[in-house]
Coordinates of C-alpha atoms and ligand atoms in Angstrom, one line a residue:
M1 CA -23.5 -66.4 -5.3
F2 CA -21.8 -65.5 -1.7
Y3 CA -20.1 -61.6 -1.9
K4 CA -17.4 -60.2 0.6
N5 CA -20.0 -56.9 0.3
C6 CA -23.2 -55.8 -1.1
K7 CA -24.1 -52.9 -3.0
P8 CA -25.7 -50.6 -1.0
F9 CA -29.3 -49.7 -2.3
P10 CA -29.2 -46.5 -5.2
N11 CA -29.1 -43.2 -3.2
N12 CA -33.0 -42.0 -4.9
F13 CA -33.8 -45.3 -4.3
L14 CA -37.5 -45.0 -4.1
W15 CA -38.6 -47.0 -1.2
G16 CA -42.7 -46.8 -1.2
A17 CA -45.5 -48.1 -0.2
S18 CA -48.7 -48.8 -2.7
T19 CA -52.3 -48.7 -3.0
S20 CA -55.3 -49.4 -5.0
A21 CA -57.9 -46.8 -5.1
Y22 CA -61.3 -49.5 -4.7
Q23 CA -59.4 -51.2 -2.4
V24 CA -58.4 -47.7 0.3
E25 CA -60.4 -44.8 -1.1
G26 CA -64.4 -45.7 0.2
A27 CA -66.4 -43.1 -0.9
Y28 CA -67.8 -45.2 -3.3
D29 CA -71.1 -43.3 -4.6
E30 CA -69.4 -40.1 -4.0
D31 CA -68.9 -36.6 -5.6
G32 CA -70.4 -38.0 -9.1
K33 CA -68.6 -41.6 -9.1
G34 CA -69.5 -43.9 -11.2
L35 CA -69.7 -47.4 -10.9
S36 CA -67.1 -50.2 -11.0
I37 CA -67.5 -54.0 -10.8
Q38 CA -65.9 -53.8 -7.6
D39 CA -68.5 -51.9 -6.5
L40 CA -71.1 -55.1 -7.3
H41 CA -69.4 -57.3 -5.1
H42 CA -71.0 -57.5 -1.2
P43 CA -69.9 -60.8 0.4
K44 CA -72.0 -61.5 3.6
D45 CA -69.3 -61.6 5.8
I46 CA -66.4 -59.8 4.9
A47 CA -66.2 -55.7 3.5
D48 CA -66.4 -54.9 0.2
F49 CA -65.7 -51.5 -1.3
K50 CA -68.1 -48.8 0.0
V51 CA -66.2 -47.7 2.8
A52 CA -62.9 -49.3 2.3
S53 CA -60.3 -47.4 4.5
D54 CA -62.4 -44.3 4.4
H55 CA -59.4 -42.3 2.3
Y56 CA -61.2 -40.3 0.0
H57 CA -62.5 -38.4 3.5
H58 CA -58.9 -38.9 5.6
M59 CA -56.4 -38.2 2.1
K60 CA -54.9 -36.0 4.3
E61 CA -54.4 -37.2 7.3
D62 CA -53.1 -40.0 5.1
V63 CA -50.6 -37.9 3.1
K64 CA -49.3 -36.6 6.6
L65 CA -48.3 -39.8 7.8
M66 CA -46.9 -40.5 4.2
A67 CA -44.7 -38.0 5.1
E68 CA -44.0 -39.0 8.7
L69 CA -43.1 -42.7 7.7
G70 CA -40.6 -40.9 5.4
L71 CA -41.6 -42.6 2.3
R72 CA -40.1 -41.0 -0.9
A73 CA -43.1 -42.4 -3.8
Y74 CA -46.4 -43.2 -3.2
R75 CA -47.6 -45.8 -5.7
F76 CA -51.6 -45.4 -5.8
S77 CA -54.5 -46.0 -8.8
I78 CA -57.3 -43.9 -10.2
S79 CA -60.7 -44.8 -10.1
W80 CA -61.7 -45.3 -13.9
V81 CA -64.8 -44.0 -13.2
R82 CA -64.6 -41.1 -10.6
I83 CA -62.6 -39.7 -13.3
L84 CA -65.5 -40.8 -16.4
P85 CA -68.4 -42.2 -14.4
E86 CA -69.3 -44.3 -17.8
G87 CA -65.7 -45.1 -18.5
E88 CA -66.1 -42.9 -21.7
G89 CA -68.3 -39.5 -22.3
E90 CA -68.5 -37.1 -19.6
V91 CA -65.8 -35.7 -17.3
N92 CA -66.4 -36.4 -13.7
E93 CA -64.7 -32.5 -13.2
K94 CA -64.6 -33.4 -8.8
G95 CA -63.0 -37.1 -10.2
I96 CA -60.4 -35.2 -11.9
A97 CA -60.2 -32.3 -8.6
F98 CA -59.3 -35.3 -5.7
Y99 CA -56.8 -36.3 -7.5
N100 CA -55.1 -33.2 -8.2
E101 CA -55.1 -33.0 -4.4
L102 CA -53.7 -36.0 -3.9
I103 CA -50.6 -35.5 -6.1
D104 CA -50.3 -32.1 -5.2
E105 CA -50.5 -33.4 -1.3
L106 CA -48.0 -35.8 -2.1
I107 CA -45.8 -33.4 -4.1
A108 CA -45.6 -30.2 -1.4
H109 CA -43.9 -33.7 1.4
G110 CA -41.6 -34.5 -1.2
I111 CA -43.4 -38.0 -2.2
E112 CA -43.2 -39.2 -5.9
P113 CA -46.5 -40.0 -6.9
I114 CA -46.3 -43.3 -8.9
V115 CA -50.0 -43.7 -10.8
T116 CA -51.7 -47.0 -12.1
M117 CA -54.2 -46.5 -14.8
Y118 CA -56.3 -49.6 -14.0
H119 CA -56.0 -52.1 -11.4
F120 CA -58.7 -54.5 -11.5
D121 CA -62.4 -51.6 -11.4
L122 CA -63.1 -51.5 -14.8
P123 CA -66.5 -49.2 -15.5
L124 CA -69.2 -51.1 -14.9
A125 CA -71.0 -49.2 -17.6
L126 CA -67.9 -51.2 -20.1
H127 CA -68.4 -54.6 -18.5
E128 CA -72.0 -54.2 -19.3
K129 CA -70.8 -53.8 -23.0
G130 CA -68.7 -56.8 -23.0
G131 CA -66.0 -55.1 -21.0
W132 CA -62.5 -56.6 -22.7
N133 CA -64.3 -58.3 -24.7
N134 CA -65.1 -55.7 -26.6
R135 CA -62.6 -53.6 -28.8
D136 CA -64.5 -50.3 -28.0
T137 CA -63.1 -50.8 -25.0
I138 CA -59.8 -50.5 -25.7
K139 CA -61.1 -47.0 -27.5
A140 CA -62.2 -45.8 -24.0
F141 CA -59.0 -46.6 -22.4
E142 CA -56.9 -44.9 -24.9
V143 CA -59.5 -41.5 -24.1
Y144 CA -59.2 -42.2 -19.9
A145 CA -55.0 -42.2 -20.8
E146 CA -55.0 -39.2 -22.6
I147 CA -57.2 -36.9 -19.7
L148 CA -54.8 -38.3 -17.3
F149 CA -51.5 -37.5 -18.8
K150 CA -53.3 -34.0 -19.9
S151 CA -54.4 -33.2 -16.5
Y152 CA -51.6 -35.1 -14.3
G153 CA -48.8 -35.7 -16.2
D154 CA -47.2 -32.0 -15.3
R155 CA -46.0 -33.6 -11.7
V156 CA -46.3 -37.6 -12.6
K157 CA -43.1 -39.0 -13.6
Y158 CA -44.2 -42.5 -13.1
W159 CA -47.2 -44.4 -14.5
L160 CA -48.4 -47.8 -14.1
T161 CA -50.6 -49.4 -17.4
I162 CA -53.0 -52.6 -15.9
N163 CA -51.8 -54.2 -12.3
E164 CA -52.1 -57.9 -12.5
Q165 CA -52.7 -58.1 -16.4
N166 CA -51.8 -62.1 -16.0
V167 CA -54.1 -62.0 -13.1
M168 CA -57.0 -60.8 -14.5
I169 CA -56.8 -63.4 -17.2
N170 CA -55.7 -66.5 -15.3
H171 CA -57.9 -65.6 -12.2
P172 CA -60.3 -64.2 -14.2
N173 CA -64.2 -64.9 -11.6
A174 CA -63.6 -61.5 -9.5
M175 CA -63.2 -59.7 -13.2
N176 CA -66.3 -60.4 -15.2
P177 CA -69.2 -60.8 -12.7
G178 CA -71.9 -62.4 -13.8
K179 CA -70.6 -64.5 -16.9
N180 CA -67.7 -66.7 -16.9
P181 CA -65.5 -65.7 -19.6
S182 CA -64.0 -69.3 -22.0
K183 CA -60.6 -69.4 -22.5
K184 CA -60.7 -68.6 -25.5
E185 CA -62.8 -65.1 -25.1
L186 CA -59.7 -64.9 -22.2
Y187 CA -57.3 -64.8 -25.3
Q188 CA -59.0 -62.4 -26.6
Q189 CA -59.2 -59.7 -23.7
C190 CA -55.6 -60.5 -22.8
H191 CA -55.2 -59.0 -26.4
N192 CA -57.4 -56.2 -26.3
M193 CA -55.5 -55.2 -22.9
F194 CA -52.1 -55.2 -25.0
V195 CA -53.3 -53.2 -27.3
A196 CA -54.9 -50.7 -24.8
S197 CA -51.6 -50.8 -23.1
A198 CA -49.3 -50.5 -26.2
K199 CA -51.9 -47.2 -26.8
A200 CA -51.6 -45.9 -23.7
I201 CA -47.4 -46.1 -23.6
K202 CA -47.8 -44.3 -27.2
L203 CA -49.9 -41.6 -25.5
C204 CA -47.2 -40.9 -22.5
H205 CA -44.6 -40.6 -24.4
Q206 CA -46.0 -37.6 -26.4
L207 CA -47.8 -36.3 -24.1
V208 CA -45.7 -36.6 -20.2
P209 CA -42.5 -34.5 -20.4
N210 CA -40.1 -37.1 -19.3
G211 CA -42.9 -39.2 -18.5
K212 CA -41.8 -42.8 -17.8
I213 CA -44.4 -45.7 -17.9
G214 CA -44.1 -49.5 -17.4
P215 CA -46.7 -52.5 -16.9
A216 CA -46.9 -54.1 -13.5
P217 CA -48.4 -57.8 -13.6
N218 CA -47.6 -60.3 -10.8
I219 CA -44.8 -62.0 -11.4
T220 CA -42.3 -64.7 -10.0
A221 CA -40.0 -67.6 -10.9
I222 CA -41.8 -71.2 -11.1
Y223 CA -39.8 -74.1 -9.7
P224 CA -39.4 -78.0 -11.1
E225 CA -41.0 -80.0 -7.8
K226 CA -37.9 -82.1 -9.0
C227 CA -34.7 -81.9 -11.1
N228 CA -36.9 -84.4 -13.7
P229 CA -36.4 -83.3 -16.9
A230 CA -40.1 -83.3 -17.4
D231 CA -40.7 -81.4 -14.3
V232 CA -38.7 -78.6 -15.6
I233 CA -40.7 -78.7 -19.2
A234 CA -44.2 -77.9 -17.1
S235 CA -42.3 -75.6 -14.8
D236 CA -41.3 -73.5 -18.3
N237 CA -44.4 -74.0 -19.2
W238 CA -46.3 -72.0 -16.5
E239 CA -43.5 -69.4 -15.8
S240 CA -44.3 -69.1 -19.9
L241 CA -48.1 -68.8 -19.6
R242 CA -47.9 -67.3 -16.1
C243 CA -45.1 -64.2 -16.7
W244 CA -42.8 -64.0 -20.0
L245 CA -46.3 -63.8 -22.3
Y246 CA -47.2 -60.4 -20.6
L247 CA -43.6 -58.8 -20.7
D248 CA -42.6 -59.7 -24.1
M249 CA -45.2 -58.0 -25.5
A250 CA -44.5 -55.3 -22.9
V251 CA -41.2 -55.4 -24.2
Y252 CA -40.5 -56.8 -27.3
G253 CA -44.3 -56.1 -28.4
R254 CA -44.7 -59.7 -30.3
Y255 CA -46.4 -62.9 -28.4
H256 CA -43.7 -65.9 -26.7
S257 CA -43.7 -68.7 -29.2
L258 CA -44.1 -70.8 -26.9
V259 CA -47.4 -69.5 -25.7
W260 CA -48.5 -68.8 -28.9
S261 CA -48.0 -72.5 -30.0
Y262 CA -50.1 -73.1 -26.6
L263 CA -52.9 -71.0 -28.0
E264 CA -53.3 -72.2 -31.4
E265 CA -53.2 -76.2 -29.9
K266 CA -55.7 -75.1 -27.5
G267 CA -57.7 -73.0 -30.4
Y268 CA -57.4 -70.2 -28.0
T269 CA -55.7 -67.7 -30.4
P270 CA -57.2 -64.0 -30.3
K271 CA -58.5 -62.2 -33.2
I272 CA -55.6 -59.5 -34.0
E273 CA -56.9 -56.6 -36.0
E274 CA -54.3 -55.1 -39.3
G275 CA -52.2 -52.8 -37.3
E276 CA -52.2 -54.0 -34.5
M277 CA -49.1 -55.9 -34.3
E278 CA -47.2 -52.5 -35.2
I279 CA -48.6 -50.9 -31.9
L280 CA -47.4 -53.6 -30.1
A281 CA -43.8 -53.3 -31.2
E282 CA -43.4 -49.4 -31.0
A283 CA -44.5 -48.8 -27.9
K284 CA -41.8 -49.3 -25.4
P285 CA -41.8 -49.6 -21.4
D286 CA -39.4 -47.5 -19.6
F287 CA -38.8 -49.8 -16.9
L288 CA -41.2 -52.8 -15.2
G289 CA -43.4 -52.3 -12.4
V290 CA -43.6 -56.3 -10.6
N291 CA -45.9 -57.3 -8.4
Y292 CA -43.8 -60.7 -6.1
Y293 CA -45.4 -62.0 -2.8
A294 CA -44.6 -65.9 -3.6
T295 CA -43.2 -68.4 -6.6
A296 CA -44.9 -71.7 -7.3
T297 CA -43.8 -74.8 -8.2
V298 CA -45.1 -77.7 -10.6
A299 CA -44.4 -80.6 -12.0
A300 CA -44.7 -82.2 -15.6
A301 CA -48.7 -82.1 -16.2
K302 CA -49.4 -86.5 -17.1
N303 CA -52.6 -85.5 -18.9
D304 CA -54.6 -88.4 -17.0
G305 CA -57.6 -85.8 -16.4
N306 CA -56.2 -85.1 -13.2
D307 CA -53.0 -82.2 -14.0
C308 CA -56.0 -79.2 -13.5
Q309 CA -57.3 -79.0 -9.3
P310 CA -60.3 -76.8 -9.1
R311 CA -59.9 -75.4 -5.8
N312 CA -60.4 -72.2 -4.4
G313 CA -57.8 -70.3 -5.9
D314 CA -56.9 -66.9 -5.3
Q315 CA -54.5 -65.1 -7.7
Q316 CA -51.1 -67.4 -6.0
V317 CA -52.8 -70.3 -5.8
M318 CA -51.6 -72.9 -8.5
I319 CA -54.6 -74.8 -10.0
G320 CA -52.9 -76.9 -12.9
E321 CA -53.8 -77.2 -16.5
E322 CA -54.1 -80.4 -18.5
G323 CA -50.8 -81.2 -20.8
V324 CA -49.8 -78.9 -19.2
Y325 CA -48.3 -78.0 -15.4
R326 CA -49.5 -79.5 -12.7
A327 CA -49.6 -78.1 -9.6
A328 CA -47.1 -79.3 -6.2
Q329 CA -46.3 -79.3 -2.9
N330 CA -42.5 -77.3 -2.0
D331 CA -41.3 -78.3 1.4
Y332 CA -38.8 -75.9 1.7
L333 CA -40.8 -73.0 2.4
E334 CA -43.0 -72.0 5.3
I335 CA -46.8 -70.7 4.7
T336 CA -48.3 -67.5 5.6
E337 CA -51.7 -68.1 7.6
F338 CA -53.3 -66.8 4.5
G339 CA -52.1 -70.1 3.1
W340 CA -49.0 -68.4 0.7
M341 CA -45.2 -69.2 0.8
I342 CA -42.9 -66.8 2.0
D343 CA -40.1 -67.4 -0.7
S344 CA -37.2 -64.4 -0.3
I345 CA -35.2 -66.4 -2.3
G346 CA -37.6 -66.6 -5.0
L347 CA -37.4 -62.7 -5.0
R348 CA -34.3 -62.5 -5.7
V349 CA -34.0 -65.4 -8.3
T350 CA -37.3 -63.9 -10.1
L351 CA -35.2 -59.9 -10.1
R352 CA -32.7 -61.7 -12.0
R353 CA -34.3 -64.0 -14.8
I354 CA -37.1 -60.7 -15.3
Y355 CA -33.6 -58.2 -15.6
D356 CA -31.7 -60.9 -17.6
R357 CA -34.5 -61.6 -20.3
Y358 CA -35.4 -57.4 -20.7
H359 CA -32.7 -55.5 -19.3
L360 CA -34.4 -53.1 -18.1
P361 CA -34.6 -50.6 -14.4
I362 CA -37.5 -52.5 -12.6
L363 CA -39.6 -51.6 -9.5
I364 CA -41.1 -53.6 -7.2
T365 CA -44.8 -52.5 -7.2
E366 CA -45.7 -54.8 -4.7
N367 CA -44.7 -57.3 -1.8
G368 CA -46.0 -58.3 1.7
L369 CA -47.6 -60.3 3.9
G370 CA -51.5 -60.3 4.8
A371 CA -52.2 -61.3 8.6
K372 CA -55.0 -60.9 11.3
D373 CA -53.1 -57.9 13.1
E374 CA -54.2 -56.9 16.5
L375 CA -54.3 -54.1 18.3
T376 CA -53.6 -54.6 21.6
S377 CA -54.2 -52.5 25.3
D378 CA -51.1 -50.8 25.1
G379 CA -52.8 -49.4 21.6
A380 CA -50.3 -50.7 19.5
I381 CA -50.1 -53.4 16.9
H382 CA -46.9 -55.4 17.5
D383 CA -46.2 -57.0 13.9
E384 CA -43.1 -58.3 14.0
Y385 CA -44.1 -60.9 11.7
R386 CA -44.5 -58.4 8.7
I387 CA -40.9 -56.6 10.2
D388 CA -39.9 -60.6 9.8
Y389 CA -40.9 -61.2 6.6
L390 CA -40.3 -57.4 4.8
T391 CA -36.1 -57.3 6.6
R392 CA -36.1 -61.0 4.5
H393 CA -36.9 -59.2 1.6
F394 CA -35.3 -56.7 1.7
H395 CA -32.1 -58.4 2.0
Q396 CA -32.9 -60.5 -0.9
A397 CA -33.3 -57.4 -3.3
Q398 CA -30.3 -56.3 -1.7
L399 CA -28.5 -59.3 -3.2
A400 CA -30.0 -58.8 -6.2
I401 CA -28.8 -55.3 -6.7
T402 CA -25.4 -56.3 -5.6
D403 CA -26.2 -59.4 -8.5
G404 CA -26.4 -56.4 -11.2
V405 CA -30.1 -56.3 -11.3
D406 CA -31.2 -52.2 -12.0
L407 CA -33.8 -52.3 -8.9
I408 CA -34.6 -48.4 -9.0
G409 CA -37.5 -48.9 -5.9
Y410 CA -39.8 -51.2 -3.6
C411 CA -43.0 -50.4 -2.3
P412 CA -44.3 -52.7 -0.1
W413 CA -48.4 -53.6 -0.1
S414 CA -49.6 -52.2 1.3
F415 CA -49.4 -47.9 3.2
I416 CA -52.5 -48.7 5.3
D417 CA -55.1 -51.6 5.8
L418 CA -57.2 -51.9 3.2
V419 CA -59.7 -54.3 2.2
S420 CA -58.1 -57.7 0.5
T421 CA -59.3 -58.7 -2.9
H422 CA -60.6 -62.0 -1.0
Q423 CA -60.4 -61.4 2.9
G424 CA -62.1 -58.8 3.1
Y425 CA -60.5 -56.5 6.5
R426 CA -59.1 -59.5 7.9
K427 CA -56.5 -60.4 6.3
R428 CA -54.0 -56.9 6.8
Y429 CA -50.8 -55.5 5.1
G430 CA -50.4 -52.1 5.8
F431 CA -47.8 -49.7 7.9
V432 CA -50.5 -47.9 9.2
Y433 CA -53.6 -50.2 10.7
V434 CA -57.1 -48.7 10.4
E435 CA -59.5 -49.2 13.7
R436 CA -62.4 -51.1 12.3
D437 CA -63.6 -54.2 11.4
E438 CA -65.4 -56.4 8.7
K439 CA -68.2 -55.1 9.1
D440 CA -67.9 -51.8 12.1
L441 CA -66.9 -49.6 11.2
K442 CA -65.7 -48.1 13.9
R443 CA -64.0 -44.9 14.6
L444 CA -61.9 -45.8 11.3
K445 CA -58.8 -44.7 13.0
R446 CA -55.0 -44.2 12.3
I447 CA -52.8 -46.3 14.1
K448 CA -49.3 -46.5 13.9
K449 CA -48.4 -49.8 13.7
D450 CA -44.4 -51.5 14.8
S451 CA -43.7 -51.7 10.9
F452 CA -43.9 -48.4 11.0
Y453 CA -41.3 -47.3 12.7
W454 CA -39.1 -49.9 11.5
Y455 CA -40.1 -48.5 8.2
Q456 CA -38.3 -45.2 8.6
N457 CA -35.8 -46.3 10.2
I458 CA -35.2 -48.5 7.2
I459 CA -36.0 -44.9 5.0
K460 CA -33.6 -43.2 7.1
Q461 CA -30.8 -45.0 7.0
N462 CA -31.6 -46.0 2.9
G463 CA -31.5 -49.8 3.6
I464 CA -31.5 -52.7 6.1
E465 CA -28.2 -53.4 8.5
E466 CA -26.0 -55.2 7.7
Ligands
LIG504 C1 -52.3 -58.5 -5.5 C2 -53.4 -57.0 -5.9 C3 -53.2 -56.4 -4.7 C4 -53.9 -57.3 -3.2 C5 -53.1 -58.0 -3.3 C6 -53.2 -59.4 -2.0 O1 -52.5 -59.3 -6.4 O2 -52.3 -56.7 -6.8 O3 -54.7 -55.6 -5.0 O4 -55.0 -57.1 -3.5 O5 -52.7 -58.7 -4.5 O6 -53.8 -59.8 -2.2 P1 -54.9 -60.4 -1.4 O7 -55.3 -58.9 -1.3 O8 -56.0 -61.3 -1.8 O9 -54.5 -60.6 -0.4

């Protein structure tokens, strides 16, 4: 659809930026913090999470930079093990204090805090007791949620329950150190996370005055390779399994019917305890957080033993599944230097599909370009490719608003350079450069990239120039 004029971004639009605790904070064993499963990660040639961007020790300086950038919102995650070193039991007051300071600092600078409660960093102590396979983890999350709402709910109005639950289920390796769960176990983990989120949503509504809470899955439209109806069925299969399962449960509190048939067919149905479906149905999110990076394209499954092509998969790589869908190429799209598709129009497609299904406000909680940024001899970082990427995505977001989507904010990934989930420090996303490389921590100096000044201007004028 072409429009003569685009609708403007709303006046109170939450122009923000995102990070997550284990990727940015560092200080992995300081001030009483316990270990999370991410702390087990010690790759040989790339950065681990021990120091990361050392945000823990640069917090005030970083918030000052956020204010200079003009951020209206900052989405960050709270490290479960900074609050509860064992995941349950004793509370670490120094952990509570760190986030109190961060939140106060943000508010003092007029920046709305948006808190993710759990971003991939399950407490190691809980993992050792079975992690999300163990129903006790639901209780532990509920207790943790209550502590967060009681400690910060007087100032934090926007909450996100679990970051990318769908990625944790579809790409489980990094989330289950020491063992590879079966699919049956994964769908039990998935169910247990659904129940934990639902309980957190209910608690938030009880404990946080005017609190707004939602999930933050990684959602993307799935395209059929051709107009062959069999390809359309395959894309519908994968879109339901990858996306709608998670949002249908969050919004309607029920299993997506096609996904349930899949679970039955494969023998993966989870055990559902008495009363859980009622809890799931009662919990109602106020908005939907959406992480969007790229669409995926699939073709009809042949069920011939070759639908699933194991490859070095990360969260955006489609793997395929016997009898369900087969990964396909999309020659219309460009690709980043790290192999992710670039599809700004796909953002508009995705937003339209989500809004059409759920009619809830949408907050983009992640989107951005990972690149090998270079500090040049003039002491700058000329990341015009990032500016180009975000310009195109912002334009499509504005078109989605014009289409009628209730988009309330946009938090690109990431505010500052941080450790990538798979590619260490060489893959950077930030508006702010951090002077370090994979193993050499250098000065950890903060340097504003060209995209920083560009985004500053976007926020000032409340959107891109037409
Ligand atoms: C999302 C995660 C983030 C972040 C981002 C970029 O899936 O929620 O934590 O890492 O992807 O991914 P990567 O770091 O792998 O490039």
